[in-house]
Amino acid sequence: MHYNQLGKSTIKVSEVSFGCMSLKGSKKENVQLIHQAIEHGINYFDTADLYDAGKNEKVVGEALKGMRHDIVLATKVGNELRADGSGWDWNPRKSYILKAIEKSLKRLQTDFIDFYQLHGGTLEDPIDETIEAFELLKEQGKIREYGISSIRPNVIRQYVEKSNIAGVMMQYSLLDRRPEEVVLDLLGKNQISVLVRGGYAKGLLLDKPAKEYLNWSEKEVGVIKDKVKALCKDTKIQQKVALKYPLDHKAVASVVSGIRTSEQLLSTLEALEVKKEVDAIIQQLKSDLAQNFYETHR
């Protein structure tokens, strides 16, 4: 397992990390799976207070009990659950963030969070106030670093200019090359890391049948899948290509993978063992496939 620096911080994260939202097993199964991931070198675990109304954080906190300082723990804030359970409202205000972190710390059974992220963001937000909250939490020692989870170039630019974010989580894959237009190079230039989600494009780059995705029609996705399949000639190579593609950009520190089973964990780890032909396939796909672009929030 390779480890990459998170932004300008001293934090090192495994190049493949564990997206804990995918945990759906029993308590025993979840704990065993997380421990197995740690044994194989995965050290970055990503959750959010929104996932399963906070229960996901509790699962993660229980699983990581006793090994807190061996891992990098990330969670997110900004979606305030309604008291009646009917949903949630966007709330990036300082007062809410300072209250929400206390609940996350309790659920995660920890005194600090390594990487605390705003779970979204718009230009209408009180961005300066949000940044103040994160900076205060750093001063208090409740978080080590902070960032945002966003695909919006116009919001990302604001945080690059105004804040000390260490990373941005965003969707990026062969089927979603929108970050390649501007955002990846902008973040790389400013030594801000990218944490990739959606690297397999909801499984479309693996074994899921073609369907409409972003600006691609079902037919277009089918054509892309056929092209990938023809070049790879093997499902294991397909997974290697899908995983290696986002990792190829220097700004990307880790691909956050939603792992549900031990089999998925092992296949993901195997996909990291890149064969020589993978680089040539990636270059061919970059050349052959059309690039898509952000149509809004530019």
PDB file of C-alpha atoms in Angstrom:
ATOM      1  CA  MET A   1       0.000   0.000   0.000  1.00  0.00           C
ATOM      2  CA  HIS A   2       1.251   3.465  -0.907  1.00  0.00           C
ATOM      3  CA  TYR A   3       0.514   6.493   1.290  1.00  0.00           C
ATOM      4  CA  ASN A   4       0.126  10.071   0.105  1.00  0.00           C
ATOM      5  CA  GLN A   5       0.345  13.348   1.956  1.00  0.00           C
ATOM      6  CA  LEU A   6      -2.984  15.085   2.608  1.00  0.00           C
ATOM      7  CA  GLY A   7      -2.453  18.597   1.299  1.00  0.00           C
ATOM      8  CA  LYS A   8       0.299  20.441   3.142  1.00  0.00           C
ATOM      9  CA  SER A   9      -0.418  18.569   6.368  1.00  0.00           C
ATOM     10  CA  THR A  10       1.597  15.866   8.090  1.00  0.00           C
ATOM     11  CA  ILE A  11      -1.233  13.376   7.557  1.00  0.00           C
ATOM     12  CA  LYS A  12      -0.530  10.432   5.244  1.00  0.00           C
ATOM     13  CA  VAL A  13      -3.474   8.544   3.726  1.00  0.00           C
ATOM     14  CA  SER A  14      -3.603   5.181   1.979  1.00  0.00           C
ATOM     15  CA  GLU A  15      -4.111   5.469  -1.783  1.00  0.00           C
ATOM     16  CA  VAL A  16      -7.291   3.446  -1.407  1.00  0.00           C
ATOM     17  CA  SER A  17      -9.503   4.322   1.528  1.00  0.00           C
ATOM     18  CA  PHE A  18     -12.651   2.956   3.123  1.00  0.00           C
ATOM     19  CA  GLY A  19     -15.981   4.656   2.403  1.00  0.00           C
ATOM     20  CA  CYS A  20     -17.897   3.639   5.502  1.00  0.00           C
ATOM     21  CA  MET A  21     -21.322   4.596   4.144  1.00  0.00           C
ATOM     22  CA  SER A  22     -21.289   1.187   2.443  1.00  0.00           C
ATOM     23  CA  LEU A  23     -21.295  -0.730   5.742  1.00  0.00           C
ATOM     24  CA  LYS A  24     -24.536  -2.702   5.890  1.00  0.00           C
ATOM     25  CA  GLY A  25     -23.623  -5.861   7.823  1.00  0.00           C
ATOM     26  CA  SER A  26     -24.095  -6.782  11.454  1.00  0.00           C
ATOM     27  CA  LYS A  27     -22.003  -5.071  14.111  1.00  0.00           C
ATOM     28  CA  LYS A  28     -19.651  -8.056  14.215  1.00  0.00           C
ATOM     29  CA  GLU A  29     -19.321  -8.182  10.405  1.00  0.00           C
ATOM     30  CA  ASN A  30     -18.662  -4.433  10.149  1.00  0.00           C
ATOM     31  CA  VAL A  31     -15.987  -4.519  12.843  1.00  0.00           C
ATOM     32  CA  GLN A  32     -14.293  -7.531  11.237  1.00  0.00           C
ATOM     33  CA  LEU A  33     -14.304  -5.871   7.803  1.00  0.00           C
ATOM     34  CA  ILE A  34     -12.791  -2.625   9.097  1.00  0.00           C
ATOM     35  CA  HIS A  35     -10.145  -4.540  11.035  1.00  0.00           C
ATOM     36  CA  GLN A  36      -9.332  -6.581   7.936  1.00  0.00           C
ATOM     37  CA  ALA A  37      -8.915  -3.356   5.941  1.00  0.00           C
ATOM     38  CA  ILE A  38      -6.501  -2.005   8.547  1.00  0.00           C
ATOM     39  CA  GLU A  39      -4.525  -5.260   8.488  1.00  0.00           C
ATOM     40  CA  HIS A  40      -4.085  -4.802   4.730  1.00  0.00           C
ATOM     41  CA  GLY A  41      -2.789  -1.250   5.069  1.00  0.00           C
ATOM     42  CA  ILE A  42      -5.892   0.918   4.626  1.00  0.00           C
ATOM     43  CA  ASN A  43      -5.644   3.741   7.152  1.00  0.00           C
ATOM     44  CA  TYR A  44      -8.212   6.322   5.963  1.00  0.00           C
ATOM     45  CA  PHE A  45     -11.862   5.864   6.975  1.00  0.00           C
ATOM     46  CA  ASP A  46     -14.541   8.245   5.719  1.00  0.00           C
ATOM     47  CA  THR A  47     -18.002   8.722   7.218  1.00  0.00           C
ATOM     48  CA  ALA A  48     -20.488  11.587   7.802  1.00  0.00           C
ATOM     49  CA  ASP A  49     -22.964  12.632  10.456  1.00  0.00           C
ATOM     50  CA  LEU A  50     -25.700  12.390   7.817  1.00  0.00           C
ATOM     51  CA  TYR A  51     -25.157   8.701   7.016  1.00  0.00           C
ATOM     52  CA  ASP A  52     -27.939   6.665   8.586  1.00  0.00           C
ATOM     53  CA  ALA A  53     -28.757   9.659  10.801  1.00  0.00           C
ATOM     54  CA  GLY A  54     -25.524   9.345  12.770  1.00  0.00           C
ATOM     55  CA  LYS A  55     -25.625   5.577  13.195  1.00  0.00           C
ATOM     56  CA  ASN A  56     -22.801   5.109  10.690  1.00  0.00           C
ATOM     57  CA  GLU A  57     -20.508   7.217  12.844  1.00  0.00           C
ATOM     58  CA  LYS A  58     -21.411   5.015  15.825  1.00  0.00           C
ATOM     59  CA  VAL A  59     -20.526   1.876  13.848  1.00  0.00           C
ATOM     60  CA  VAL A  60     -17.180   3.363  12.835  1.00  0.00           C
ATOM     61  CA  GLY A  61     -16.425   4.578  16.341  1.00  0.00           C
ATOM     62  CA  GLU A  62     -17.109   1.146  17.787  1.00  0.00           C
ATOM     63  CA  ALA A  63     -14.991  -0.607  15.158  1.00  0.00           C
ATOM     64  CA  LEU A  64     -12.014   1.707  15.641  1.00  0.00           C
ATOM     65  CA  LYS A  65     -12.044   1.612  19.425  1.00  0.00           C
ATOM     66  CA  GLY A  66      -8.537   0.968  20.741  1.00  0.00           C
ATOM     67  CA  MET A  67      -6.804   1.768  17.448  1.00  0.00           C
ATOM     68  CA  ARG A  68      -7.689   5.427  17.035  1.00  0.00           C
ATOM     69  CA  HIS A  69      -4.101   6.644  16.623  1.00  0.00           C
ATOM     70  CA  ASP A  70      -3.339   4.034  13.956  1.00  0.00           C
ATOM     71  CA  ILE A  71      -5.836   5.426  11.463  1.00  0.00           C
ATOM     72  CA  VAL A  72      -6.969   8.653   9.788  1.00  0.00           C
ATOM     73  CA  LEU A  73     -10.590   9.389  10.634  1.00  0.00           C
ATOM     74  CA  ALA A  74     -12.705  11.657   8.427  1.00  0.00           C
ATOM     75  CA  THR A  75     -16.282  12.784   8.811  1.00  0.00           C
ATOM     76  CA  LYS A  76     -18.517  15.535   7.446  1.00  0.00           C
ATOM     77  CA  VAL A  77     -20.900  18.244   8.620  1.00  0.00           C
ATOM     78  CA  GLY A  78     -23.468  20.640   7.167  1.00  0.00           C
ATOM     79  CA  ASN A  79     -26.679  18.643   6.843  1.00  0.00           C
ATOM     80  CA  GLU A  80     -28.832  19.292   9.911  1.00  0.00           C
ATOM     81  CA  LEU A  81     -31.351  16.550  10.607  1.00  0.00           C
ATOM     82  CA  ARG A  82     -34.867  17.699  11.401  1.00  0.00           C
ATOM     83  CA  ALA A  83     -36.213  16.817  14.838  1.00  0.00           C
ATOM     84  CA  ASP A  84     -39.273  15.097  13.332  1.00  0.00           C
ATOM     85  CA  GLY A  85     -37.126  12.755  11.206  1.00  0.00           C
ATOM     86  CA  SER A  86     -38.553  14.066   7.934  1.00  0.00           C
ATOM     87  CA  GLY A  87     -35.185  14.844   6.388  1.00  0.00           C
ATOM     88  CA  TRP A  88     -32.481  17.444   6.735  1.00  0.00           C
ATOM     89  CA  ASP A  89     -31.685  21.060   5.930  1.00  0.00           C
ATOM     90  CA  TRP A  90     -28.437  22.577   4.703  1.00  0.00           C
ATOM     91  CA  ASN A  91     -26.713  24.478   7.500  1.00  0.00           C
ATOM     92  CA  PRO A  92     -23.098  25.658   7.046  1.00  0.00           C
ATOM     93  CA  ARG A  93     -23.271  28.242   9.839  1.00  0.00           C
ATOM     94  CA  LYS A  94     -20.532  28.472  12.446  1.00  0.00           C
ATOM     95  CA  SER A  95     -22.886  27.983  15.381  1.00  0.00           C
ATOM     96  CA  TYR A  96     -24.225  24.738  13.930  1.00  0.00           C
ATOM     97  CA  ILE A  97     -20.805  23.328  13.007  1.00  0.00           C
ATOM     98  CA  LEU A  98     -19.517  23.959  16.548  1.00  0.00           C
ATOM     99  CA  LYS A  99     -22.492  22.057  17.985  1.00  0.00           C
ATOM    100  CA  ALA A 100     -22.502  19.270  15.418  1.00  0.00           C
ATOM    101  CA  ILE A 101     -18.892  18.291  15.978  1.00  0.00           C
ATOM    102  CA  GLU A 102     -19.569  17.538  19.642  1.00  0.00           C
ATOM    103  CA  LYS A 103     -22.158  14.952  18.617  1.00  0.00           C
ATOM    104  CA  SER A 104     -19.828  13.455  16.013  1.00  0.00           C
ATOM    105  CA  LEU A 105     -16.992  13.190  18.527  1.00  0.00           C
ATOM    106  CA  LYS A 106     -19.273  11.376  20.945  1.00  0.00           C
ATOM    107  CA  ARG A 107     -20.584   8.957  18.318  1.00  0.00           C
ATOM    108  CA  LEU A 108     -17.069   8.284  17.016  1.00  0.00           C
ATOM    109  CA  GLN A 109     -15.747   7.809  20.560  1.00  0.00           C
ATOM    110  CA  THR A 110     -12.799  10.127  19.961  1.00  0.00           C
ATOM    111  CA  ASP A 111     -11.374  13.436  21.172  1.00  0.00           C
ATOM    112  CA  PHE A 112     -10.440  14.659  17.702  1.00  0.00           C
ATOM    113  CA  ILE A 113     -11.161  14.200  13.998  1.00  0.00           C
ATOM    114  CA  ASP A 114      -8.265  14.032  11.561  1.00  0.00           C
ATOM    115  CA  PHE A 115     -10.114  15.478   8.571  1.00  0.00           C
ATOM    116  CA  TYR A 116     -13.403  17.356   8.988  1.00  0.00           C
ATOM    117  CA  GLN A 117     -15.266  18.259   5.810  1.00  0.00           C
ATOM    118  CA  LEU A 118     -18.122  20.515   4.873  1.00  0.00           C
ATOM    119  CA  HIS A 119     -20.601  18.117   3.275  1.00  0.00           C
ATOM    120  CA  GLY A 120     -21.436  20.266   0.257  1.00  0.00           C
ATOM    121  CA  GLY A 121     -21.461  24.029  -0.233  1.00  0.00           C
ATOM    122  CA  THR A 122     -22.897  26.813  -2.388  1.00  0.00           C
ATOM    123  CA  LEU A 123     -21.926  30.384  -3.245  1.00  0.00           C
ATOM    124  CA  GLU A 124     -24.878  31.544  -1.133  1.00  0.00           C
ATOM    125  CA  ASP A 125     -23.261  30.120   2.023  1.00  0.00           C
ATOM    126  CA  PRO A 126     -21.643  32.387   4.642  1.00  0.00           C
ATOM    127  CA  ILE A 127     -18.271  30.989   3.530  1.00  0.00           C
ATOM    128  CA  ASP A 128     -16.137  33.227   5.755  1.00  0.00           C
ATOM    129  CA  GLU A 129     -18.182  32.140   8.768  1.00  0.00           C
ATOM    130  CA  THR A 130     -17.828  28.471   7.835  1.00  0.00           C
ATOM    131  CA  ILE A 131     -14.061  28.846   7.546  1.00  0.00           C
ATOM    132  CA  GLU A 132     -13.972  30.591  10.951  1.00  0.00           C
ATOM    133  CA  ALA A 133     -15.655  27.540  12.492  1.00  0.00           C
ATOM    134  CA  PHE A 134     -13.107  25.124  11.040  1.00  0.00           C
ATOM    135  CA  GLU A 135     -10.155  27.304  12.007  1.00  0.00           C
ATOM    136  CA  LEU A 136     -11.475  27.576  15.571  1.00  0.00           C
ATOM    137  CA  LEU A 137     -11.848  23.805  15.790  1.00  0.00           C
ATOM    138  CA  LYS A 138      -8.220  23.445  14.674  1.00  0.00           C
ATOM    139  CA  GLU A 139      -7.121  25.869  17.384  1.00  0.00           C
ATOM    140  CA  GLN A 140      -9.098  23.874  19.950  1.00  0.00           C
ATOM    141  CA  GLY A 141      -7.471  20.613  18.839  1.00  0.00           C
ATOM    142  CA  LYS A 142     -10.810  19.034  17.924  1.00  0.00           C
ATOM    143  CA  ILE A 143      -9.762  18.612  14.299  1.00  0.00           C
ATOM    144  CA  ARG A 144      -6.359  18.298  12.641  1.00  0.00           C
ATOM    145  CA  GLU A 145      -7.322  19.449   9.144  1.00  0.00           C
ATOM    146  CA  TYR A 146     -10.449  20.460   7.258  1.00  0.00           C
ATOM    147  CA  GLY A 147     -11.804  20.452   3.736  1.00  0.00           C
ATOM    148  CA  ILE A 148     -14.957  20.305   1.650  1.00  0.00           C
ATOM    149  CA  SER A 149     -16.867  17.623  -0.194  1.00  0.00           C
ATOM    150  CA  SER A 150     -17.919  19.374  -3.390  1.00  0.00           C
ATOM    151  CA  ILE A 151     -17.996  19.061  -7.162  1.00  0.00           C
ATOM    152  CA  ARG A 152     -18.732  22.759  -7.756  1.00  0.00           C
ATOM    153  CA  PRO A 153     -15.781  24.591  -9.346  1.00  0.00           C
ATOM    154  CA  ASN A 154     -17.076  28.014  -8.289  1.00  0.00           C
ATOM    155  CA  VAL A 155     -17.317  26.922  -4.632  1.00  0.00           C
ATOM    156  CA  ILE A 156     -13.960  25.139  -4.708  1.00  0.00           C
ATOM    157  CA  ARG A 157     -12.285  28.300  -6.023  1.00  0.00           C
ATOM    158  CA  GLN A 158     -13.657  30.286  -3.076  1.00  0.00           C
ATOM    159  CA  TYR A 159     -12.181  27.871  -0.554  1.00  0.00           C
ATOM    160  CA  VAL A 160      -8.856  27.742  -2.380  1.00  0.00           C
ATOM    161  CA  GLU A 161      -8.648  31.550  -2.182  1.00  0.00           C
ATOM    162  CA  LYS A 162      -9.959  32.070   1.342  1.00  0.00           C
ATOM    163  CA  SER A 163      -9.121  29.035   3.450  1.00  0.00           C
ATOM    164  CA  ASN A 164      -6.472  26.544   4.482  1.00  0.00           C
ATOM    165  CA  ILE A 165      -8.286  23.437   3.281  1.00  0.00           C
ATOM    166  CA  ALA A 166      -6.163  20.308   3.058  1.00  0.00           C
ATOM    167  CA  GLY A 167      -8.414  18.424   0.661  1.00  0.00           C
ATOM    168  CA  VAL A 168     -11.531  18.280  -1.478  1.00  0.00           C
ATOM    169  CA  MET A 169     -13.639  15.169  -1.949  1.00  0.00           C
ATOM    170  CA  MET A 170     -15.130  14.963  -5.423  1.00  0.00           C
ATOM    171  CA  GLN A 171     -16.521  12.584  -7.996  1.00  0.00           C
ATOM    172  CA  TYR A 172     -13.953  11.553 -10.627  1.00  0.00           C
ATOM    173  CA  SER A 173     -13.711   8.599 -13.010  1.00  0.00           C
ATOM    174  CA  LEU A 174     -13.400   7.617 -16.655  1.00  0.00           C
ATOM    175  CA  LEU A 175     -17.101   8.436 -16.983  1.00  0.00           C
ATOM    176  CA  ASP A 176     -16.797  11.688 -15.058  1.00  0.00           C
ATOM    177  CA  ARG A 177     -13.770  13.589 -16.303  1.00  0.00           C
ATOM    178  CA  ARG A 178     -15.206  17.005 -15.437  1.00  0.00           C
ATOM    179  CA  PRO A 179     -12.517  17.723 -12.798  1.00  0.00           C
ATOM    180  CA  GLU A 180      -9.834  17.487 -15.492  1.00  0.00           C
ATOM    181  CA  GLU A 181     -10.895  20.771 -17.104  1.00  0.00           C
ATOM    182  CA  VAL A 182      -9.752  23.085 -14.294  1.00  0.00           C
ATOM    183  CA  VAL A 183     -10.230  21.778 -10.760  1.00  0.00           C
ATOM    184  CA  LEU A 184      -7.554  19.070 -10.529  1.00  0.00           C
ATOM    185  CA  ASP A 185      -4.774  21.346 -11.741  1.00  0.00           C
ATOM    186  CA  LEU A 186      -6.011  24.213  -9.536  1.00  0.00           C
ATOM    187  CA  LEU A 187      -5.909  22.012  -6.445  1.00  0.00           C
ATOM    188  CA  GLY A 188      -2.592  20.433  -7.399  1.00  0.00           C
ATOM    189  CA  LYS A 189      -1.023  23.849  -7.903  1.00  0.00           C
ATOM    190  CA  ASN A 190      -2.161  24.909  -4.430  1.00  0.00           C
ATOM    191  CA  GLN A 191      -1.058  21.658  -2.759  1.00  0.00           C
ATOM    192  CA  ILE A 192      -4.614  20.676  -1.869  1.00  0.00           C
ATOM    193  CA  SER A 193      -5.380  16.975  -2.125  1.00  0.00           C
ATOM    194  CA  VAL A 194      -8.272  15.334  -3.906  1.00  0.00           C
ATOM    195  CA  LEU A 195     -10.158  12.467  -2.278  1.00  0.00           C
ATOM    196  CA  VAL A 196     -11.985  10.682  -5.078  1.00  0.00           C
ATOM    197  CA  ARG A 197     -15.459   9.220  -4.754  1.00  0.00           C
ATOM    198  CA  GLY A 198     -17.350   7.442  -7.503  1.00  0.00           C
ATOM    199  CA  GLY A 199     -14.207   5.974  -9.036  1.00  0.00           C
ATOM    200  CA  TYR A 200     -16.177   3.038 -10.431  1.00  0.00           C
ATOM    201  CA  ALA A 201     -19.060   5.281 -11.599  1.00  0.00           C
ATOM    202  CA  LYS A 202     -21.679   3.365  -9.586  1.00  0.00           C
ATOM    203  CA  GLY A 203     -20.240   0.100 -10.881  1.00  0.00           C
ATOM    204  CA  LEU A 204     -20.728   1.024 -14.543  1.00  0.00           C
ATOM    205  CA  LEU A 205     -16.984   0.690 -15.130  1.00  0.00           C
ATOM    206  CA  LEU A 206     -17.131  -2.816 -13.684  1.00  0.00           C
ATOM    207  CA  ASP A 207     -20.029  -5.232 -14.058  1.00  0.00           C
ATOM    208  CA  LYS A 208     -23.200  -3.125 -13.795  1.00  0.00           C
ATOM    209  CA  PRO A 209     -25.340  -2.944 -16.978  1.00  0.00           C
ATOM    210  CA  ALA A 210     -25.250   0.303 -18.947  1.00  0.00           C
ATOM    211  CA  LYS A 211     -27.609   3.093 -17.938  1.00  0.00           C
ATOM    212  CA  GLU A 212     -27.788   6.873 -18.242  1.00  0.00           C
ATOM    213  CA  TYR A 213     -25.005   8.586 -16.294  1.00  0.00           C
ATOM    214  CA  LEU A 214     -24.418  12.340 -16.042  1.00  0.00           C
ATOM    215  CA  ASN A 215     -24.521  13.681 -19.618  1.00  0.00           C
ATOM    216  CA  TRP A 216     -24.060  10.211 -21.152  1.00  0.00           C
ATOM    217  CA  SER A 217     -27.096   8.374 -22.526  1.00  0.00           C
ATOM    218  CA  GLU A 218     -27.532   4.663 -21.845  1.00  0.00           C
ATOM    219  CA  LYS A 219     -26.345   3.944 -25.393  1.00  0.00           C
ATOM    220  CA  GLU A 220     -23.236   6.118 -24.963  1.00  0.00           C
ATOM    221  CA  VAL A 221     -22.386   4.449 -21.655  1.00  0.00           C
ATOM    222  CA  GLY A 222     -22.741   1.105 -23.402  1.00  0.00           C
ATOM    223  CA  VAL A 223     -20.283   2.176 -26.092  1.00  0.00           C
ATOM    224  CA  ILE A 224     -17.781   3.322 -23.460  1.00  0.00           C
ATOM    225  CA  LYS A 225     -18.175   0.071 -21.527  1.00  0.00           C
ATOM    226  CA  ASP A 226     -17.591  -1.942 -24.701  1.00  0.00           C
ATOM    227  CA  LYS A 227     -14.457   0.085 -25.442  1.00  0.00           C
ATOM    228  CA  VAL A 228     -13.081  -0.476 -21.923  1.00  0.00           C
ATOM    229  CA  LYS A 229     -13.927  -4.173 -22.061  1.00  0.00           C
ATOM    230  CA  ALA A 230     -12.265  -4.633 -25.461  1.00  0.00           C
ATOM    231  CA  LEU A 231      -9.043  -2.975 -24.319  1.00  0.00           C
ATOM    232  CA  CYS A 232      -8.891  -4.724 -20.949  1.00  0.00           C
ATOM    233  CA  LYS A 233      -9.994  -8.215 -22.059  1.00  0.00           C
ATOM    234  CA  ASP A 234     -10.353  -9.216 -18.400  1.00  0.00           C
ATOM    235  CA  THR A 235     -12.596  -8.038 -15.542  1.00  0.00           C
ATOM    236  CA  LYS A 236      -9.649  -7.836 -13.160  1.00  0.00           C
ATOM    237  CA  ILE A 237      -7.813  -5.555 -15.572  1.00  0.00           C
ATOM    238  CA  GLN A 238     -10.978  -3.434 -15.842  1.00  0.00           C
ATOM    239  CA  GLN A 239     -10.949  -2.847 -12.105  1.00  0.00           C
ATOM    240  CA  LYS A 240      -7.241  -2.003 -12.196  1.00  0.00           C
ATOM    241  CA  VAL A 241      -7.869   0.560 -14.943  1.00  0.00           C
ATOM    242  CA  ALA A 242     -10.879   2.087 -13.156  1.00  0.00           C
ATOM    243  CA  LEU A 243      -8.905   2.409  -9.919  1.00  0.00           C
ATOM    244  CA  LYS A 244      -5.627   3.576 -11.446  1.00  0.00           C
ATOM    245  CA  TYR A 245      -7.227   6.193 -13.694  1.00  0.00           C
ATOM    246  CA  PRO A 246      -8.000   8.782 -10.958  1.00  0.00           C
ATOM    247  CA  LEU A 247      -4.852   7.908  -9.008  1.00  0.00           C
ATOM    248  CA  ASP A 248      -2.765   8.930 -12.015  1.00  0.00           C
ATOM    249  CA  HIS A 249      -3.315  12.636 -11.351  1.00  0.00           C
ATOM    250  CA  LYS A 250      -0.776  14.098  -8.923  1.00  0.00           C
ATOM    251  CA  ALA A 251      -3.489  15.979  -6.986  1.00  0.00           C
ATOM    252  CA  VAL A 252      -5.292  12.752  -6.037  1.00  0.00           C
ATOM    253  CA  ALA A 253      -4.273  11.402  -2.633  1.00  0.00           C
ATOM    254  CA  SER A 254      -6.789   8.574  -2.294  1.00  0.00           C
ATOM    255  CA  VAL A 255      -9.734   6.843  -3.932  1.00  0.00           C
ATOM    256  CA  VAL A 256     -12.513   6.318  -1.403  1.00  0.00           C
ATOM    257  CA  SER A 257     -14.012   2.924  -2.126  1.00  0.00           C
ATOM    258  CA  GLY A 258     -17.368   1.744  -0.815  1.00  0.00           C
ATOM    259  CA  ILE A 259     -16.548  -1.718   0.527  1.00  0.00           C
ATOM    260  CA  ARG A 260     -19.337  -4.011   1.734  1.00  0.00           C
ATOM    261  CA  THR A 261     -17.714  -7.437   1.889  1.00  0.00           C
ATOM    262  CA  SER A 262     -14.371  -9.124   2.439  1.00  0.00           C
ATOM    263  CA  GLU A 263     -14.422 -10.222  -1.216  1.00  0.00           C
ATOM    264  CA  GLN A 264     -14.787  -6.609  -2.377  1.00  0.00           C
ATOM    265  CA  LEU A 265     -11.957  -5.550  -0.074  1.00  0.00           C
ATOM    266  CA  LEU A 266      -9.612  -8.203  -1.445  1.00  0.00           C
ATOM    267  CA  SER A 267     -10.490  -7.468  -5.080  1.00  0.00           C
ATOM    268  CA  THR A 268      -9.839  -3.758  -4.469  1.00  0.00           C
ATOM    269  CA  LEU A 269      -6.454  -4.513  -2.921  1.00  0.00           C
ATOM    270  CA  GLU A 270      -5.615  -6.813  -5.823  1.00  0.00           C
ATOM    271  CA  ALA A 271      -6.532  -4.047  -8.274  1.00  0.00           C
ATOM    272  CA  LEU A 272      -3.819  -1.870  -6.717  1.00  0.00           C
ATOM    273  CA  GLU A 273      -1.215  -4.334  -7.968  1.00  0.00           C
ATOM    274  CA  VAL A 274      -0.972  -2.648 -11.337  1.00  0.00           C
ATOM    275  CA  LYS A 275       0.296  -4.504 -14.383  1.00  0.00           C
ATOM    276  CA  LYS A 276       2.411  -2.773 -17.017  1.00  0.00           C
ATOM    277  CA  GLU A 277      -0.283  -2.813 -19.669  1.00  0.00           C
ATOM    278  CA  VAL A 278      -2.645  -0.739 -17.520  1.00  0.00           C
ATOM    279  CA  ASP A 279      -0.851   2.550 -18.222  1.00  0.00           C
ATOM    280  CA  ALA A 280      -1.068   1.980 -21.980  1.00  0.00           C
ATOM    281  CA  ILE A 281      -4.790   1.199 -21.712  1.00  0.00           C
ATOM    282  CA  ILE A 282      -5.426   4.353 -19.686  1.00  0.00           C
ATOM    283  CA  GLN A 283      -3.617   6.516 -22.237  1.00  0.00           C
ATOM    284  CA  GLN A 284      -5.622   4.906 -25.040  1.00  0.00           C
ATOM    285  CA  LEU A 285      -8.910   5.517 -23.231  1.00  0.00           C
ATOM    286  CA  LYS A 286      -7.977   9.125 -22.525  1.00  0.00           C
ATOM    287  CA  SER A 287      -7.378   9.581 -26.229  1.00  0.00           C
ATOM    288  CA  ASP A 288     -10.442   7.689 -27.457  1.00  0.00           C
ATOM    289  CA  LEU A 289     -13.124   8.801 -24.998  1.00  0.00           C
ATOM    290  CA  ALA A 290     -14.731  12.222 -25.141  1.00  0.00           C
ATOM    291  CA  GLN A 291     -14.255  14.416 -22.084  1.00  0.00           C
ATOM    292  CA  ASN A 292     -17.295  15.808 -20.282  1.00  0.00           C
ATOM    293  CA  PHE A 293     -17.467  19.237 -18.623  1.00  0.00           C
ATOM    294  CA  TYR A 294     -19.319  21.000 -15.803  1.00  0.00           C
ATOM    295  CA  GLU A 295     -22.370  22.708 -17.246  1.00  0.00           C
ATOM    296  CA  THR A 296     -23.330  24.539 -14.024  1.00  0.00           C
ATOM    297  CA  HIS A 297     -21.531  25.995 -10.993  1.00  0.00           C
ATOM    298  CA  ARG A 298     -18.590  26.965 -13.153  1.00  0.00           C
TER     299      ARG A 298
END
